[in-house]
Tab-separated table of C-alpha atoms in Angstrom:
chain	number	residue	atom	x	y	z
A	1	UNK	CA	0.000	0.000	0.000
A	2	UNK	CA	1.128	3.510	-0.721
A	3	UNK	CA	2.558	5.332	2.279
A	4	UNK	CA	0.397	8.291	1.204
A	5	UNK	CA	-2.647	6.817	2.967
A	6	UNK	CA	-2.726	9.060	6.020
A	7	UNK	CA	-2.708	7.428	9.448
A	8	UNK	CA	-4.110	10.663	10.842
A	9	UNK	CA	-7.122	10.486	8.524
A	10	UNK	CA	-7.798	6.912	9.566
A	11	UNK	CA	-7.678	7.996	13.218
A	12	UNK	CA	-9.959	10.953	12.496
A	13	UNK	CA	-12.537	8.536	11.073
A	14	UNK	CA	-12.182	6.329	14.168
A	15	UNK	CA	-12.675	9.310	16.482
A	16	UNK	CA	-16.101	9.919	14.948
A	17	UNK	CA	-17.326	6.428	15.884
A	18	UNK	CA	-19.093	5.535	19.144
A	19	UNK	CA	-17.264	3.161	21.487
A	20	UNK	CA	-18.617	-0.367	21.650
A	21	UNK	CA	-18.079	-0.480	25.412
A	22	UNK	CA	-17.309	2.041	28.178
A	23	UNK	CA	-13.837	3.459	28.712
A	24	UNK	CA	-11.359	5.870	27.183
A	25	UNK	CA	-9.690	3.221	25.006
A	26	UNK	CA	-10.302	2.402	21.372
A	27	UNK	CA	-10.111	-0.673	19.122
A	28	UNK	CA	-9.433	-0.375	15.385
A	29	UNK	CA	-8.891	-3.200	12.900
A	30	UNK	CA	-7.046	-2.960	9.578
A	31	UNK	CA	-7.702	-5.803	7.142
A	32	UNK	CA	-7.690	-6.642	3.426
A	33	UNK	CA	-9.350	-9.113	1.113
A	34	UNK	CA	-6.092	-10.029	-0.621
A	35	UNK	CA	-2.552	-10.470	0.615
A	36	UNK	CA	0.129	-7.839	0.105
A	37	UNK	CA	-2.180	-4.834	0.356
A	38	UNK	CA	0.105	-3.069	2.855
A	39	UNK	CA	-2.023	-3.669	5.947
A	40	UNK	CA	0.970	-4.226	8.238
A	41	UNK	CA	2.666	-1.054	6.983
A	42	UNK	CA	-0.505	0.944	7.595
A	43	UNK	CA	-1.067	-0.674	11.008
A	44	UNK	CA	2.421	0.370	12.094
A	45	UNK	CA	1.839	3.967	10.937
A	46	UNK	CA	-1.542	4.182	12.659
A	47	UNK	CA	-0.182	2.745	15.906
A	48	UNK	CA	2.650	5.296	15.957
A	49	UNK	CA	0.168	8.135	15.382
A	50	UNK	CA	-2.564	6.852	17.711
A	51	UNK	CA	-3.548	8.926	20.752
A	52	UNK	CA	-3.750	7.738	24.326
A	53	UNK	CA	-1.301	6.847	27.084
A	54	UNK	CA	-0.916	3.210	25.942
A	55	UNK	CA	-1.106	1.826	22.406
A	56	UNK	CA	-1.175	-1.915	21.764
A	57	UNK	CA	-0.282	-2.934	18.202
A	58	UNK	CA	-1.785	-6.406	17.857
A	59	UNK	CA	-1.058	-8.919	15.098
A	60	UNK	CA	-3.895	-11.452	14.817
A	61	UNK	CA	-1.708	-13.661	12.634
A	62	UNK	CA	0.089	-14.477	15.847
A	63	UNK	CA	2.564	-17.121	14.699
A	64	UNK	CA	4.124	-14.974	11.939
A	65	UNK	CA	4.941	-11.895	14.068
A	66	UNK	CA	5.014	-9.776	10.886
A	67	UNK	CA	3.927	-6.628	12.723
A	68	UNK	CA	6.650	-7.052	15.348
A	69	UNK	CA	9.230	-7.441	12.584
A	70	UNK	CA	7.956	-4.283	10.883
A	71	UNK	CA	8.446	-2.312	14.104
A	72	UNK	CA	11.793	-3.871	15.038
A	73	UNK	CA	13.223	-2.969	11.624
A	74	UNK	CA	13.144	0.676	12.765
A	75	UNK	CA	13.551	0.516	16.549
A	76	UNK	CA	14.471	-2.021	19.196
A	77	UNK	CA	11.756	-3.912	21.028
A	78	UNK	CA	12.165	-4.206	24.779
A	79	UNK	CA	11.452	-6.966	27.262
A	80	UNK	CA	8.250	-8.968	27.036
A	81	UNK	CA	5.219	-8.244	29.236
A	82	UNK	CA	2.052	-10.222	29.868
A	83	UNK	CA	-0.390	-10.301	26.948
A	84	UNK	CA	-3.448	-10.222	29.183
A	85	UNK	CA	-5.425	-7.063	29.918
A	86	UNK	CA	-6.973	-7.020	33.389
A	87	UNK	CA	-6.796	-10.808	33.409
A	88	UNK	CA	-8.438	-11.262	30.001
A	89	UNK	CA	-6.494	-13.248	27.402
A	90	UNK	CA	-6.756	-12.765	23.642
A	91	UNK	CA	-4.877	-15.947	22.728
A	92	UNK	CA	-5.318	-19.364	24.296
A	93	UNK	CA	-4.281	-22.935	23.646
A	94	UNK	CA	-6.637	-25.824	22.998
A	95	UNK	CA	-6.149	-29.509	22.294
A	96	UNK	CA	-7.189	-31.190	19.078
A	97	UNK	CA	-10.515	-31.965	20.781
A	98	UNK	CA	-11.104	-28.236	21.247
A	99	UNK	CA	-10.826	-28.348	25.028
A	100	UNK	CA	-8.812	-25.553	26.660
A	101	UNK	CA	-5.308	-26.452	27.806
A	102	UNK	CA	-3.946	-25.478	31.178
A	103	UNK	CA	-0.746	-24.226	29.567
A	104	UNK	CA	-0.630	-20.476	28.927
A	105	UNK	CA	-0.312	-19.295	25.335
A	106	UNK	CA	3.133	-17.721	24.735
A	107	UNK	CA	1.615	-14.388	23.725
A	108	UNK	CA	2.776	-11.045	25.079
A	109	UNK	CA	3.832	-7.498	24.232
A	110	UNK	CA	7.204	-5.805	23.828
A	111	UNK	CA	7.687	-2.083	24.254
A	112	UNK	CA	8.888	-0.124	21.256
A	113	UNK	CA	11.982	1.683	22.545
A	114	UNK	CA	10.899	4.162	25.230
A	115	UNK	CA	7.591	4.941	23.512
A	116	UNK	CA	4.033	4.255	24.655
A	117	UNK	CA	3.593	1.650	21.889
A	118	UNK	CA	3.635	-2.040	22.815
A	119	UNK	CA	3.804	-4.604	20.012
A	120	UNK	CA	2.339	-8.092	20.235
A	121	UNK	CA	4.775	-10.998	20.015
A	122	UNK	CA	4.085	-14.717	19.915
A	123	UNK	CA	7.086	-16.252	21.625
A	124	UNK	CA	9.006	-19.011	19.894
A	125	UNK	CA	8.801	-21.337	22.876
A	126	UNK	CA	7.848	-24.949	22.090
A	127	UNK	CA	4.109	-25.532	22.345
A	128	UNK	CA	2.537	-28.551	24.040
A	129	UNK	CA	2.011	-31.491	21.723
A	130	UNK	CA	-1.141	-31.191	19.568
A	131	UNK	CA	-1.770	-27.623	20.806
A	132	UNK	CA	-3.926	-25.321	18.716
A	133	UNK	CA	-3.601	-21.536	18.962
A	134	UNK	CA	-7.050	-19.974	19.362
A	135	UNK	CA	-7.994	-16.290	19.095
A	136	UNK	CA	-10.752	-15.588	21.597
A	137	UNK	CA	-13.933	-14.604	19.773
A	138	UNK	CA	-15.623	-12.923	22.733
A	139	UNK	CA	-15.760	-9.203	23.488
A	140	UNK	CA	-14.007	-9.575	26.858
A	141	UNK	CA	-10.470	-8.632	25.771
A	142	UNK	CA	-11.609	-5.556	23.858
A	143	UNK	CA	-13.930	-4.462	26.668
A	144	UNK	CA	-10.976	-4.698	29.059
A	145	UNK	CA	-8.792	-2.717	26.648
A	146	UNK	CA	-11.267	0.162	26.387
A	147	UNK	CA	-11.895	0.135	30.131
A	148	UNK	CA	-8.129	0.339	30.737
A	149	UNK	CA	-7.636	3.256	28.349
A	150	UNK	CA	-5.721	1.143	25.810
A	151	UNK	CA	-5.805	2.098	22.139
A	152	UNK	CA	-5.665	-1.225	20.274
A	153	UNK	CA	-4.570	-1.152	16.626
A	154	UNK	CA	-5.227	-4.581	15.131
A	155	UNK	CA	-3.439	-5.985	12.071
A	156	UNK	CA	-5.621	-8.831	10.774
A	157	UNK	CA	-4.538	-11.348	8.123
A	158	UNK	CA	-6.055	-11.031	4.655
A	159	UNK	CA	-9.386	-12.790	4.353
A	160	UNK	CA	-8.111	-14.883	1.446
A	161	UNK	CA	-5.710	-16.453	3.976
A	162	UNK	CA	-7.764	-16.611	7.150
A	163	UNK	CA	-11.116	-15.656	8.658
A	164	UNK	CA	-9.544	-14.863	12.042
A	165	UNK	CA	-10.313	-11.166	11.604
A	166	UNK	CA	-14.031	-11.882	11.303
A	167	UNK	CA	-14.049	-13.266	14.848
A	168	UNK	CA	-12.892	-9.954	16.283
A	169	UNK	CA	-14.343	-7.490	13.761
A	170	UNK	CA	-17.683	-7.044	15.529
A	171	UNK	CA	-15.887	-6.009	18.724
A	172	UNK	CA	-13.944	-3.175	17.077
A	173	UNK	CA	-15.000	0.476	17.257
A	174	UNK	CA	-14.088	0.642	13.575
A	175	UNK	CA	-12.701	-1.481	10.741
A	176	UNK	CA	-10.745	-0.152	7.750
A	177	UNK	CA	-10.521	-2.292	4.618
A	178	UNK	CA	-7.307	-1.921	2.596
A	179	UNK	CA	-7.754	-2.109	-1.187
A	180	UNK	CA	-4.888	-2.514	-3.632
A	181	UNK	CA	-4.697	-1.561	-7.278
A	182	UNK	CA	-3.531	-4.902	-8.672
A	183	UNK	CA	-5.448	-7.582	-10.601
A	184	UNK	CA	-8.439	-8.902	-8.688
A	185	UNK	CA	-8.209	-6.242	-5.977
A	186	UNK	CA	-11.699	-4.810	-6.529
A	187	UNK	CA	-13.580	-8.158	-6.496
A	188	UNK	CA	-11.590	-9.261	-3.432
A	189	UNK	CA	-12.479	-6.012	-1.664
A	190	UNK	CA	-16.178	-6.375	-2.502
A	191	UNK	CA	-16.208	-9.931	-1.156
A	192	UNK	CA	-14.293	-8.860	1.959
A	193	UNK	CA	-16.691	-5.978	2.580
A	194	UNK	CA	-19.674	-8.325	2.454
A	195	UNK	CA	-18.024	-10.759	4.868
A	196	UNK	CA	-17.121	-7.987	7.312
A	197	UNK	CA	-20.596	-6.473	7.319
A	198	UNK	CA	-22.164	-9.905	7.771
A	199	UNK	CA	-19.828	-10.467	10.735
A	200	UNK	CA	-21.134	-7.282	12.373
A	201	UNK	CA	-18.168	-5.030	11.646
A	202	UNK	CA	-18.490	-1.253	11.781
A	203	UNK	CA	-16.750	-0.671	8.452
A	204	UNK	CA	-15.657	2.958	8.585
A	205	UNK	CA	-13.930	3.027	5.232
A	206	UNK	CA	-11.596	1.855	2.542
A	207	UNK	CA	-7.911	2.762	2.365
A	208	UNK	CA	-6.743	2.770	-1.243
A	209	UNK	CA	-3.295	1.922	-2.521
A	210	UNK	CA	-1.659	3.804	-5.334
A	211	UNK	CA	-3.889	6.892	-5.133
A	212	UNK	CA	-1.909	9.485	-3.141
A	213	UNK	CA	-3.661	12.431	-4.760
A	214	UNK	CA	-7.139	11.410	-3.608
A	215	UNK	CA	-8.675	12.487	-0.280
A	216	UNK	CA	-8.650	9.027	1.285
A	217	UNK	CA	-11.192	9.704	4.033
A	218	UNK	CA	-13.752	11.199	1.633
A	219	UNK	CA	-13.552	8.028	-0.393
A	220	UNK	CA	-13.711	6.052	2.817
A	221	UNK	CA	-17.015	7.642	3.738
A	222	UNK	CA	-18.467	7.360	0.248
A	223	UNK	CA	-17.734	3.689	-0.279
A	224	UNK	CA	-18.006	2.166	3.191
A	225	UNK	CA	-21.771	2.103	3.474
């Protein structure tokens, strides 16, 4: 995605949305229909520009740690802290039978330098045999984030790869759909939009690649409904 898509404009659109639960925090998801639409690049920019005393940059594609790598390419990540918010966990482990495991998922956050941004990291520790990594589909984690004043910027995997983002989309204050300019981008975006709306997402707009001269947020408002 073009770096010309303004993080500030995305945050302005978020600021106009009502919160889905009480508290000073916010939850915003960035997602695309296709891969390689620049979602991780945009998520990093939005997290760096986001307001609030604490910003959590969360990669829902937990095993790949692509968002953490994008941040660490520019600044060192500090020591790991607990990934829970007020006792609520976003990631858990389950056995092949679907039953929760007693072992804690190796998911946490690392501080970006001395900033107020904390980046999610799935630790490379060996998992229990037959363990499955599960993203919690309830509202509890996001309710705790807003109540604690956390601004959560969520980088979700492209829907052509995974439907993980659909599990969390309805709990976000806003969702921005990234749209590329390559072959198949428009049909993929249309399909993704339908899936997100069906999942209960508050789709606040589209962020276009390759169109730096256009007022991105005007197009966001025109095409999101």
